[in-house]
Amino acid sequence: MCLRCLLCFSCIALAACGKEAVSLVSFRELSSPTREELTCIAFSDSLHGALTGGRAWESGFVFHTSDGGNTWVQDTALNRKMEHVCFDPDGQGYACGQDLLLYRPPGEQVWQTFRVDFKKWNRACHFPGEKRGMIAGGEGYHGGFVRSFGPETFWQTDTLHDFPNEIESVWYSDFQTVHAAGFGWVMRSDDAGHSWQRLDITGDFFQCVQFADAHTGYICGNSGTLLKTTDGGRNWKKIRQGGSVGQKRKGFRSLWFVDPGRGWVVGENGIFWETRDGGATWQTVADVPPDADFTHVFVLGKKGWVTVRDGRLFEFEWE
């Protein structure tokens, strides 16, 4: 093969691997309210959002913003790390962490105790509305669980399932269909969490599951695996091969898709990738700090936010 052909082949290969950078409309660092670890960010609308984080066994916090993330006010300080925050379609907020699940009604700033589960490390929560929701967690790769709530009156009845492996993420693709992922586990429930089917997928510590619509969803793993479903989570296709657990090829932590084709995945050592074709190809996002260990990405409308383990916080816009 001639030198020119080799160069052309190399360029095609690099493009296929998503090595070239793509620029967002804007990417800027926001003023962070803390230098402790940030774990999650979510918004109920373009102005109102919440931020969680802390240090394991030492401290935790929930902050809120009313101006799109430019300034933050601390709502509550705790002696336990807060891991995740989300909002339901009515604007009610939920925040979970070590032993604790909090909620905040729309328009209020005080977080109230929803549930205390001693010896349960809550890693993630999702509440799709209609008095229905779920928390999931575990600790040290084991002791996994999912707990579903509602839609019974006053949410007084819930269903708890325990699993041998830690569960890291949970997501409703509709009011009856729920998906969960964690240490070597991917699961699906078609009865709102009352029973679960473990799928034949292993080989990574899966960190995040998210659906763009009722049919199309994605999962990322801490060793570099990316999975995709187009049939509501019944079957998953590996769109990127990761390393084995403990042998990372890419340390993915979080992903978010605004539609079945357009999405972002973030992770350790400045990983911030974008796809416009449903994960077939990926491009690195330009102007991203290479030392940023991203922990979470959230997108609403044409604006997104990413959190960093060392307390940094960034905002981006896309078109």
Coordinates of C-alpha atoms in Angstrom, one line a residue:
M1 CA 0.0 0.0 0.0
C2 CA 1.4 3.4 -0.9
L3 CA 2.1 6.1 1.6
R4 CA -0.8 8.3 0.4
C5 CA -3.2 5.4 0.8
L6 CA -1.9 4.7 4.3
L7 CA -2.4 8.3 5.3
C8 CA -5.9 8.3 3.9
F9 CA -6.7 5.0 5.7
S10 CA -5.3 6.5 9.0
C11 CA -7.5 9.6 8.7
I12 CA -10.6 7.4 8.1
A13 CA -9.7 5.2 11.1
L14 CA -9.2 8.2 13.3
A15 CA -12.6 9.7 12.3
A16 CA -14.3 6.4 12.9
C17 CA -12.9 6.3 16.4
G18 CA -14.1 9.8 17.0
K19 CA -10.7 11.3 17.6
E20 CA -11.4 14.7 16.0
A21 CA -12.8 17.4 18.3
V22 CA -16.2 19.1 17.8
S23 CA -17.0 22.5 19.2
L24 CA -20.1 23.3 21.2
V25 CA -21.8 26.6 20.9
S26 CA -20.3 27.5 24.3
F27 CA -18.5 25.7 27.1
R28 CA -17.7 27.7 30.3
E29 CA -16.9 27.1 33.9
L30 CA -19.4 28.3 36.5
S31 CA -18.7 29.5 39.9
S32 CA -18.9 26.5 42.2
P33 CA -20.3 26.7 45.7
T34 CA -17.8 24.1 47.0
R35 CA -14.6 22.3 46.4
E36 CA -15.9 19.0 47.7
E37 CA -16.9 16.3 45.3
L38 CA -19.9 17.1 43.1
T39 CA -21.9 14.0 42.3
C40 CA -25.0 15.1 40.4
I41 CA -26.9 18.0 38.9
A42 CA -30.5 18.3 37.6
F43 CA -32.9 21.1 36.6
S44 CA -36.6 21.3 36.7
D45 CA -36.6 24.2 34.1
S46 CA -34.0 26.4 32.6
L47 CA -33.5 28.4 35.8
H48 CA -34.2 26.1 38.7
G49 CA -31.9 23.3 39.6
A50 CA -30.1 21.4 42.4
L51 CA -26.6 20.0 43.0
T52 CA -25.4 17.2 45.3
G53 CA -22.1 15.9 46.6
G54 CA -19.9 15.5 49.7
R55 CA -17.5 13.2 51.3
A56 CA -18.3 9.6 52.3
W57 CA -19.1 9.2 56.0
E58 CA -18.2 12.8 56.6
S59 CA -20.4 15.4 54.9
G60 CA -23.0 16.0 52.3
F61 CA -25.0 18.8 50.8
V62 CA -27.8 19.9 48.5
F63 CA -27.5 23.3 46.8
H64 CA -30.1 25.1 44.7
T65 CA -30.0 27.7 41.9
S66 CA -32.6 30.0 40.6
D67 CA -30.6 31.6 37.8
G68 CA -29.5 28.6 35.7
G69 CA -26.5 27.7 37.7
N70 CA -24.7 31.0 37.9
T71 CA -25.2 31.3 41.7
W72 CA -25.9 28.6 44.3
V73 CA -27.5 28.6 47.8
Q74 CA -27.0 25.7 50.2
D75 CA -30.3 24.2 51.2
T76 CA -29.1 21.6 53.6
A77 CA -25.8 20.3 55.1
L78 CA -25.6 16.7 56.3
N79 CA -23.1 14.2 57.8
R80 CA -23.5 11.8 54.9
K81 CA -22.7 12.1 51.2
M82 CA -25.5 12.9 48.8
E83 CA -25.2 11.0 45.5
H84 CA -28.0 11.9 43.2
V85 CA -30.8 14.4 42.5
C86 CA -33.7 14.5 40.0
F87 CA -37.0 16.2 39.4
D88 CA -40.3 14.8 38.4
P89 CA -42.5 16.4 35.6
D90 CA -44.3 18.4 38.3
G91 CA -41.1 20.0 39.5
Q92 CA -40.8 18.1 42.8
G93 CA -37.2 17.3 43.6
Y94 CA -35.7 14.1 45.1
A95 CA -32.2 13.8 46.5
C96 CA -30.6 10.6 47.8
G97 CA -27.4 9.5 49.4
Q98 CA -26.1 7.4 52.3
D99 CA -29.1 6.1 54.2
L100 CA -31.3 8.9 53.1
L101 CA -33.9 10.0 50.5
L102 CA -35.2 13.6 50.6
Y103 CA -37.9 15.4 48.6
R104 CA -38.7 19.0 48.0
P105 CA -42.1 20.2 46.8
P106 CA -42.2 22.7 43.9
G107 CA -41.5 26.3 44.8
E108 CA -40.0 25.4 48.2
Q109 CA -36.4 25.4 49.4
V110 CA -36.6 23.1 52.4
W111 CA -35.8 19.4 51.7
Q112 CA -37.9 17.0 53.8
T113 CA -37.1 13.4 54.7
F114 CA -38.9 10.9 52.5
R115 CA -37.2 7.8 53.9
V116 CA -34.3 6.8 56.1
D117 CA -32.7 3.4 55.3
F118 CA -29.9 2.6 57.7
K119 CA -27.2 0.5 56.1
K120 CA -28.5 1.3 52.6
W121 CA -26.3 3.4 50.4
N122 CA -28.6 5.0 47.9
R123 CA -26.7 5.7 44.6
A124 CA -29.5 6.9 42.3
C125 CA -33.2 7.7 42.1
H126 CA -35.7 8.3 39.3
F127 CA -39.3 9.6 39.7
P128 CA -41.3 9.8 36.5
G129 CA -44.4 11.3 38.0
E130 CA -47.9 10.0 39.1
K131 CA -46.6 9.4 42.6
R132 CA -44.2 6.7 41.4
G133 CA -40.4 6.3 41.8
M134 CA -37.4 4.2 42.6
I135 CA -34.1 4.3 44.4
A136 CA -31.2 2.0 43.9
G137 CA -27.8 1.4 45.5
G138 CA -25.3 -0.8 47.2
E139 CA -21.8 -0.5 48.6
G140 CA -18.4 -1.9 47.8
Y141 CA -19.6 -3.7 44.7
H142 CA -22.1 -5.8 46.7
G143 CA -25.2 -5.3 48.8
G144 CA -27.3 -4.1 45.8
F145 CA -30.9 -3.2 46.0
V146 CA -33.8 -1.4 44.3
R147 CA -36.8 0.0 46.2
S148 CA -39.9 1.1 44.3
F149 CA -42.6 3.5 45.5
G150 CA -46.2 4.1 44.6
P151 CA -48.6 4.7 43.1
E152 CA -50.5 3.8 46.3
T153 CA -52.0 6.6 48.3
F154 CA -49.4 8.5 50.4
W155 CA -46.8 6.1 49.0
Q156 CA -47.1 4.0 52.1
T157 CA -46.4 0.7 50.4
D158 CA -43.1 0.0 48.7
T159 CA -41.3 -3.0 47.2
L160 CA -37.7 -3.9 48.1
H161 CA -35.5 -6.2 46.1
D162 CA -31.9 -7.2 47.2
F163 CA -29.2 -8.3 44.8
P164 CA -25.6 -9.6 45.3
N165 CA -24.1 -6.8 43.3
E166 CA -24.2 -3.0 43.7
I167 CA -26.8 -1.2 41.6
E168 CA -25.6 2.2 40.4
S169 CA -28.4 3.6 38.2
V170 CA -32.1 3.3 37.5
W171 CA -34.4 4.8 34.9
Y172 CA -38.1 4.5 34.0
S173 CA -38.7 4.5 30.2
D174 CA -42.4 4.6 30.9
F175 CA -44.6 4.3 34.0
Q176 CA -44.4 0.5 34.0
T177 CA -41.0 -0.3 32.5
V178 CA -37.8 0.3 34.6
H179 CA -34.2 -0.4 33.9
A180 CA -31.3 -0.8 36.4
A181 CA -27.6 -1.2 35.9
G182 CA -24.6 -1.8 38.2
F183 CA -21.6 -4.0 38.9
G184 CA -21.9 -6.6 36.1
W185 CA -25.7 -6.4 36.1
V186 CA -28.3 -5.0 33.7
M187 CA -32.0 -5.6 34.7
R188 CA -35.4 -4.8 33.4
S189 CA -38.8 -4.7 35.0
D190 CA -42.1 -4.4 33.1
D191 CA -44.3 -4.1 36.2
A192 CA -42.9 -0.9 37.8
G193 CA -40.3 -2.8 39.9
H194 CA -42.4 -5.5 41.5
S195 CA -40.3 -8.2 39.7
W196 CA -37.1 -8.1 37.7
Q197 CA -35.4 -9.9 34.9
R198 CA -31.6 -10.0 34.8
L199 CA -30.3 -9.7 31.2
D200 CA -27.4 -11.7 29.9
I201 CA -24.9 -8.7 30.0
T202 CA -21.8 -8.6 32.1
G203 CA -18.2 -7.5 31.9
D204 CA -18.2 -3.9 33.2
F205 CA -19.3 -1.8 36.2
F206 CA -22.2 -0.1 34.5
Q207 CA -22.5 3.4 35.8
C208 CA -25.5 5.1 34.1
V209 CA -28.6 4.1 32.2
Q210 CA -30.8 6.7 30.4
F211 CA -33.5 6.6 27.8
A212 CA -34.1 9.2 25.1
D213 CA -37.6 7.9 24.6
A214 CA -39.6 4.8 25.5
H215 CA -37.7 2.6 23.0
T216 CA -34.1 3.9 22.7
G217 CA -31.8 3.8 25.7
Y218 CA -28.1 3.8 26.5
I219 CA -25.8 2.5 29.2
C220 CA -22.1 3.4 29.9
G221 CA -19.6 1.4 32.0
N222 CA -16.6 2.5 34.1
S223 CA -14.3 0.3 32.0
G224 CA -15.4 1.8 28.7
T225 CA -18.4 -0.2 27.5
L226 CA -21.3 1.5 25.7
L227 CA -24.6 -0.3 25.3
K228 CA -27.7 0.6 23.2
T229 CA -31.3 -0.7 23.0
T230 CA -34.0 0.2 20.5
D231 CA -36.7 -2.1 21.8
G232 CA -37.3 -0.7 25.3
G233 CA -34.5 -2.6 27.0
R234 CA -35.4 -6.1 26.0
N235 CA -32.2 -6.4 24.1
W236 CA -29.0 -4.4 24.3
K237 CA -26.3 -4.1 21.6
K238 CA -22.7 -3.3 22.5
I239 CA -21.7 -0.2 20.5
R240 CA -18.4 0.1 22.2
Q241 CA -16.2 -2.6 23.7
G242 CA -14.7 -1.7 27.0
G243 CA -12.0 -3.4 29.1
S244 CA -12.6 -5.9 31.8
V245 CA -13.6 -4.7 35.3
G246 CA -10.4 -3.2 36.9
Q247 CA -8.7 -2.8 33.5
K248 CA -10.2 0.5 32.2
R249 CA -10.1 1.5 28.6
K250 CA -12.2 4.6 29.3
G251 CA -13.7 5.5 32.7
F252 CA -17.2 6.5 31.7
R253 CA -19.4 7.9 34.5
S254 CA -22.5 9.4 33.0
L255 CA -24.4 10.0 29.7
W256 CA -27.4 11.9 28.5
F257 CA -29.3 11.8 25.2
V258 CA -31.8 14.5 24.1
D259 CA -33.1 12.3 21.3
P260 CA -32.3 8.8 20.0
G261 CA -29.4 10.2 17.9
R262 CA -27.8 13.1 19.9
G263 CA -26.1 12.6 23.2
W264 CA -23.0 12.9 25.3
V265 CA -20.9 10.7 27.5
V266 CA -18.5 12.0 30.2
G267 CA -16.0 10.4 32.5
E268 CA -12.5 10.4 34.0
N269 CA -9.5 12.3 32.6
G270 CA -11.4 14.8 30.6
I271 CA -13.7 12.4 28.7
F272 CA -16.4 14.4 27.1
W273 CA -17.7 12.8 23.9
E274 CA -20.6 13.7 21.6
T275 CA -22.5 11.6 19.1
R276 CA -25.0 12.7 16.5
D277 CA -25.8 9.3 15.0
G278 CA -27.0 7.2 18.0
G279 CA -23.5 6.2 19.1
A280 CA -22.2 4.9 15.8
T281 CA -19.5 7.5 15.9
W282 CA -18.2 9.8 18.6
Q283 CA -16.3 13.0 18.7
T284 CA -14.4 14.6 21.6
V285 CA -15.7 17.9 22.7
A286 CA -13.2 20.7 22.3
D287 CA -12.0 23.1 25.1
V288 CA -12.6 20.5 27.9
P289 CA -10.0 20.5 30.7
P290 CA -8.0 17.2 30.3
D291 CA -7.7 16.9 34.1
A292 CA -11.4 17.0 34.8
D293 CA -12.9 13.8 36.3
F294 CA -16.5 14.3 35.2
T295 CA -19.1 12.7 37.4
H296 CA -22.5 13.6 35.9
V297 CA -24.0 15.2 32.8
F298 CA -27.5 16.7 32.5
V299 CA -29.1 18.4 29.5
L300 CA -32.3 20.4 29.3
G301 CA -33.3 22.1 26.0
K302 CA -30.2 23.5 24.3
K303 CA -28.2 23.8 27.5
G304 CA -26.3 21.2 29.6
W305 CA -24.3 21.0 32.8
V306 CA -21.5 18.7 33.9
T307 CA -20.1 18.2 37.4
V308 CA -16.5 17.3 38.4
R309 CA -15.1 15.3 41.2
D310 CA -13.0 18.1 42.6
G311 CA -15.9 20.5 42.8
R312 CA -15.7 22.2 39.5
L313 CA -18.9 22.8 37.5
F314 CA -19.4 23.6 33.8
E315 CA -22.2 24.7 31.5
F316 CA -22.5 24.1 27.8
E317 CA -24.8 25.0 24.9
W318 CA -25.4 23.0 21.8
E319 CA -27.2 23.4 18.5

